[in-house]
PDB file of C-alpha atoms in Angstrom:
ATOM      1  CA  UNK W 251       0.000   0.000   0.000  1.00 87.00           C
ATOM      2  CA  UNK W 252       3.080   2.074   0.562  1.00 91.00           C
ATOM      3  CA  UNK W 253       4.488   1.829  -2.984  1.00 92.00           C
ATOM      4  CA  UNK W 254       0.930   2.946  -4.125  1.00 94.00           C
ATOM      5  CA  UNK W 255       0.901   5.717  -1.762  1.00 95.00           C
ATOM      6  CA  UNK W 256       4.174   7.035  -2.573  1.00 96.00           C
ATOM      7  CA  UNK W 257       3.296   6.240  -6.714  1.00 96.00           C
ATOM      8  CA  UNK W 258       0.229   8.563  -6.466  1.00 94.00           C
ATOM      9  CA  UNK W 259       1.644  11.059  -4.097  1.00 96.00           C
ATOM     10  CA  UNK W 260       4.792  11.763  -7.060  1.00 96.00           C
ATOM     11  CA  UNK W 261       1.764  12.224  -9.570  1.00 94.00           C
ATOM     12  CA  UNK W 262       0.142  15.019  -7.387  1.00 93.00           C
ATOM     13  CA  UNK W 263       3.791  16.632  -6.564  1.00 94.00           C
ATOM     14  CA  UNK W 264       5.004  16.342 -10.146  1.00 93.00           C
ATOM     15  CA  UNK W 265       1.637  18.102 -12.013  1.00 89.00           C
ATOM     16  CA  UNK W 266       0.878  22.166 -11.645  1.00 86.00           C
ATOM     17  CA  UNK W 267      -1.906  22.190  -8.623  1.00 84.00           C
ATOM     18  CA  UNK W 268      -2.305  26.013  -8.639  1.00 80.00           C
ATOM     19  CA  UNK W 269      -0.212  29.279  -8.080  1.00 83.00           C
ATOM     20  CA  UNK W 270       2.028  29.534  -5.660  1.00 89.00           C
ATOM     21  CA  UNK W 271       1.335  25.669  -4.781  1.00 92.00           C
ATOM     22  CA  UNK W 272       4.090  23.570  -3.806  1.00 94.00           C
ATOM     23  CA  UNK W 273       3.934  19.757  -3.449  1.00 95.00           C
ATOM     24  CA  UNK W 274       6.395  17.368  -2.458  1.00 96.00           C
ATOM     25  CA  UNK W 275       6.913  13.668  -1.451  1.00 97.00           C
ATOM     26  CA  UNK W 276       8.908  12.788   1.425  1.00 96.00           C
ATOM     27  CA  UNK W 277      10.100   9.003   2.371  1.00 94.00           C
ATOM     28  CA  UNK W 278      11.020   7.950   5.625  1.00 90.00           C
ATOM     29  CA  UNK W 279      14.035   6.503   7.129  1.00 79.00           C
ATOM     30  CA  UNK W 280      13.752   2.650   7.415  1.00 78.00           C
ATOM     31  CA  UNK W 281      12.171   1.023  10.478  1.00 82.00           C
ATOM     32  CA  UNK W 282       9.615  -1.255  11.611  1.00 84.00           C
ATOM     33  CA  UNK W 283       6.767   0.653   9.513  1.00 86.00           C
ATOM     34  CA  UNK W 284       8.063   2.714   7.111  1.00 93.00           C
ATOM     35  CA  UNK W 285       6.059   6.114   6.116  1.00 96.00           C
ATOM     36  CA  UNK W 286       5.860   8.643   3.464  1.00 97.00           C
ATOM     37  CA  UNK W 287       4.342  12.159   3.079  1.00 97.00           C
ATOM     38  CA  UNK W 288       2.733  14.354   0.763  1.00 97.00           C
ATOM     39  CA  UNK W 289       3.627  18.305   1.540  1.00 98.00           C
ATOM     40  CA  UNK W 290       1.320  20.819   0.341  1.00 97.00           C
ATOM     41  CA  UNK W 291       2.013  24.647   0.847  1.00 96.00           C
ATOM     42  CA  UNK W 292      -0.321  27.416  -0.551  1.00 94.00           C
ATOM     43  CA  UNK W 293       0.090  31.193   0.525  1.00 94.00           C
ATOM     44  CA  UNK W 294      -2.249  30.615   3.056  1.00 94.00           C
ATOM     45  CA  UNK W 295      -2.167  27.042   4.364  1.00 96.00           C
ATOM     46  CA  UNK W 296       0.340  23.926   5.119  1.00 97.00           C
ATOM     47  CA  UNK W 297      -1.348  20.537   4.290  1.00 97.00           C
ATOM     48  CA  UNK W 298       0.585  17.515   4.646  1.00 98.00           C
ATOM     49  CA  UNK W 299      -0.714  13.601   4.181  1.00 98.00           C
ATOM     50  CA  UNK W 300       1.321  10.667   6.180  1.00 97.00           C
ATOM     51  CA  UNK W 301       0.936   7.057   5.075  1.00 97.00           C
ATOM     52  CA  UNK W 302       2.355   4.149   6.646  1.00 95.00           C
ATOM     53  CA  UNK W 303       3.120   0.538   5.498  1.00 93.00           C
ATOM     54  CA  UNK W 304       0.455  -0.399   7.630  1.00 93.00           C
ATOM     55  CA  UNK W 305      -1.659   1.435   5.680  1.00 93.00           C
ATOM     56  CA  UNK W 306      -2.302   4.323   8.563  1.00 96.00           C
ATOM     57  CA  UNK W 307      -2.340   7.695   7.622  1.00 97.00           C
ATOM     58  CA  UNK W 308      -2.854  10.994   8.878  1.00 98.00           C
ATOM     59  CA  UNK W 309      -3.828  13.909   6.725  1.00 98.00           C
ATOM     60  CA  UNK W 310      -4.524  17.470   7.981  1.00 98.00           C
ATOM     61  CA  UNK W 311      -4.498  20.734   7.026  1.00 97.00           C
ATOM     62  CA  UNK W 312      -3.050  24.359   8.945  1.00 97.00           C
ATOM     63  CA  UNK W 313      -4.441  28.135   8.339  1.00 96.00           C
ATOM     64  CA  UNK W 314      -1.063  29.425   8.404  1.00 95.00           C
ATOM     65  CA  UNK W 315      -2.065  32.957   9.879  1.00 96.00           C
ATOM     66  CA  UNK W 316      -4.451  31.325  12.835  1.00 95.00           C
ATOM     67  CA  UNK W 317      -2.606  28.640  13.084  1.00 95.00           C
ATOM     68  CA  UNK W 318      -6.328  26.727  13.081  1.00 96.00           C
ATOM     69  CA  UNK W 319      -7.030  23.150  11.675  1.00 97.00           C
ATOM     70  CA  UNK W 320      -9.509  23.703   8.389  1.00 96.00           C
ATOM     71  CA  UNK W 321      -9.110  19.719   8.025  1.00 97.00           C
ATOM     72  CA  UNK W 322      -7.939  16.497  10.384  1.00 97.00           C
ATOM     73  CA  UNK W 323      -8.418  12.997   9.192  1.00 97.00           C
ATOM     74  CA  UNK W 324      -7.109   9.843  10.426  1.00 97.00           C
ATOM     75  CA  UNK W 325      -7.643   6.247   9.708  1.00 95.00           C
ATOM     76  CA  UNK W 326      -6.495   3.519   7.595  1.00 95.00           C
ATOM     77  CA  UNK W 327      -6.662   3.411   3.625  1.00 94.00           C
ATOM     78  CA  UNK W 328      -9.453   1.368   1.885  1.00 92.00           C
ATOM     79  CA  UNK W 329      -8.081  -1.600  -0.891  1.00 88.00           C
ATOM     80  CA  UNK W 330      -9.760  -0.918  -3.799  1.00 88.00           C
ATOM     81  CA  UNK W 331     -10.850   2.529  -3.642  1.00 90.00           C
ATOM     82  CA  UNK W 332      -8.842   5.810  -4.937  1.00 92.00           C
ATOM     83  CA  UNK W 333      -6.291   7.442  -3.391  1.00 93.00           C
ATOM     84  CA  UNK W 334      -7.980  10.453  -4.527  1.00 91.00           C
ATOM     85  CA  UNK W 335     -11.589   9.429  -3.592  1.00 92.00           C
ATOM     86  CA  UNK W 336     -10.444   8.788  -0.014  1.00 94.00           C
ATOM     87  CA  UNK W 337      -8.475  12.500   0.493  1.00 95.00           C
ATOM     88  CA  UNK W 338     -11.458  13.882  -1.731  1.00 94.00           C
ATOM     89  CA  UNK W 339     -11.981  15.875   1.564  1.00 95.00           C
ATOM     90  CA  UNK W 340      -8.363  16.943   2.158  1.00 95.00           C
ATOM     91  CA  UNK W 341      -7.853  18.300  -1.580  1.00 93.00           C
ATOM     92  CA  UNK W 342     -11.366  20.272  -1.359  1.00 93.00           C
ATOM     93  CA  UNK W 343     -10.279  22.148   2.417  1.00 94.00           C
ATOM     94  CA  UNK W 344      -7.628  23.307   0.133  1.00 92.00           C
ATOM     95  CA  UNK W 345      -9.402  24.464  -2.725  1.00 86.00           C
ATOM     96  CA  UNK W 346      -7.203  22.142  -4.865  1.00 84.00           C
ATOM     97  CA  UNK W 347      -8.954  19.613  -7.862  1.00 76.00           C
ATOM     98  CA  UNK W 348      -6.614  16.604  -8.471  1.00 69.00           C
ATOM     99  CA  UNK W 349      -8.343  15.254 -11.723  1.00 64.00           C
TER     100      UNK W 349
END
């Protein structure tokens, strides 16, 4: 689930996702459950999605000015659905269309 993770998470860093918009992918270190991230900055917020091995993740996104949480999500990833169905909420706290 990691691989995919990571796989889709290069597609959404690598494409143009808006102005001033920066993604990136981050892998961990090795250990006993390996993780990776998706980074996203805008002007106004910091967004970032963690995915584990184990299929955990964490996904939540920071008003940079108030410092307030416009979105928190945790749980683990569903086989068989999108990766883009299941942060469907994440991208649209962010104003941010991945199709």
């Amino acid at each position: 689930m990691l691989n995919k993770f990571i796989d889709w998470a290069t597609q959404i860093a690598s494409k143009p996702i808006g102005n001033d918009v920066v993604a990136q992918v981050t892998e961990s270190e090795m250990s006993d459950n390996p993780s990776a991230r998706l980074d996203i900055d805008t002007p106004t917020t910091v967004a970032r999605i963690t995915c584990w091995k184990s299929g955990d993740y964490d996904a939540e996104v920071i008003h940079i000015e108030t410092e307030r949480t416009l979105f928190s999500s945790h749980g683990n990833l569903q086989q068989g659905l999108e990766f883009s169905d299941q942060f469907a909420d994440f991208f649209k706290s962010l104003g941010i269309t991945t199709d």
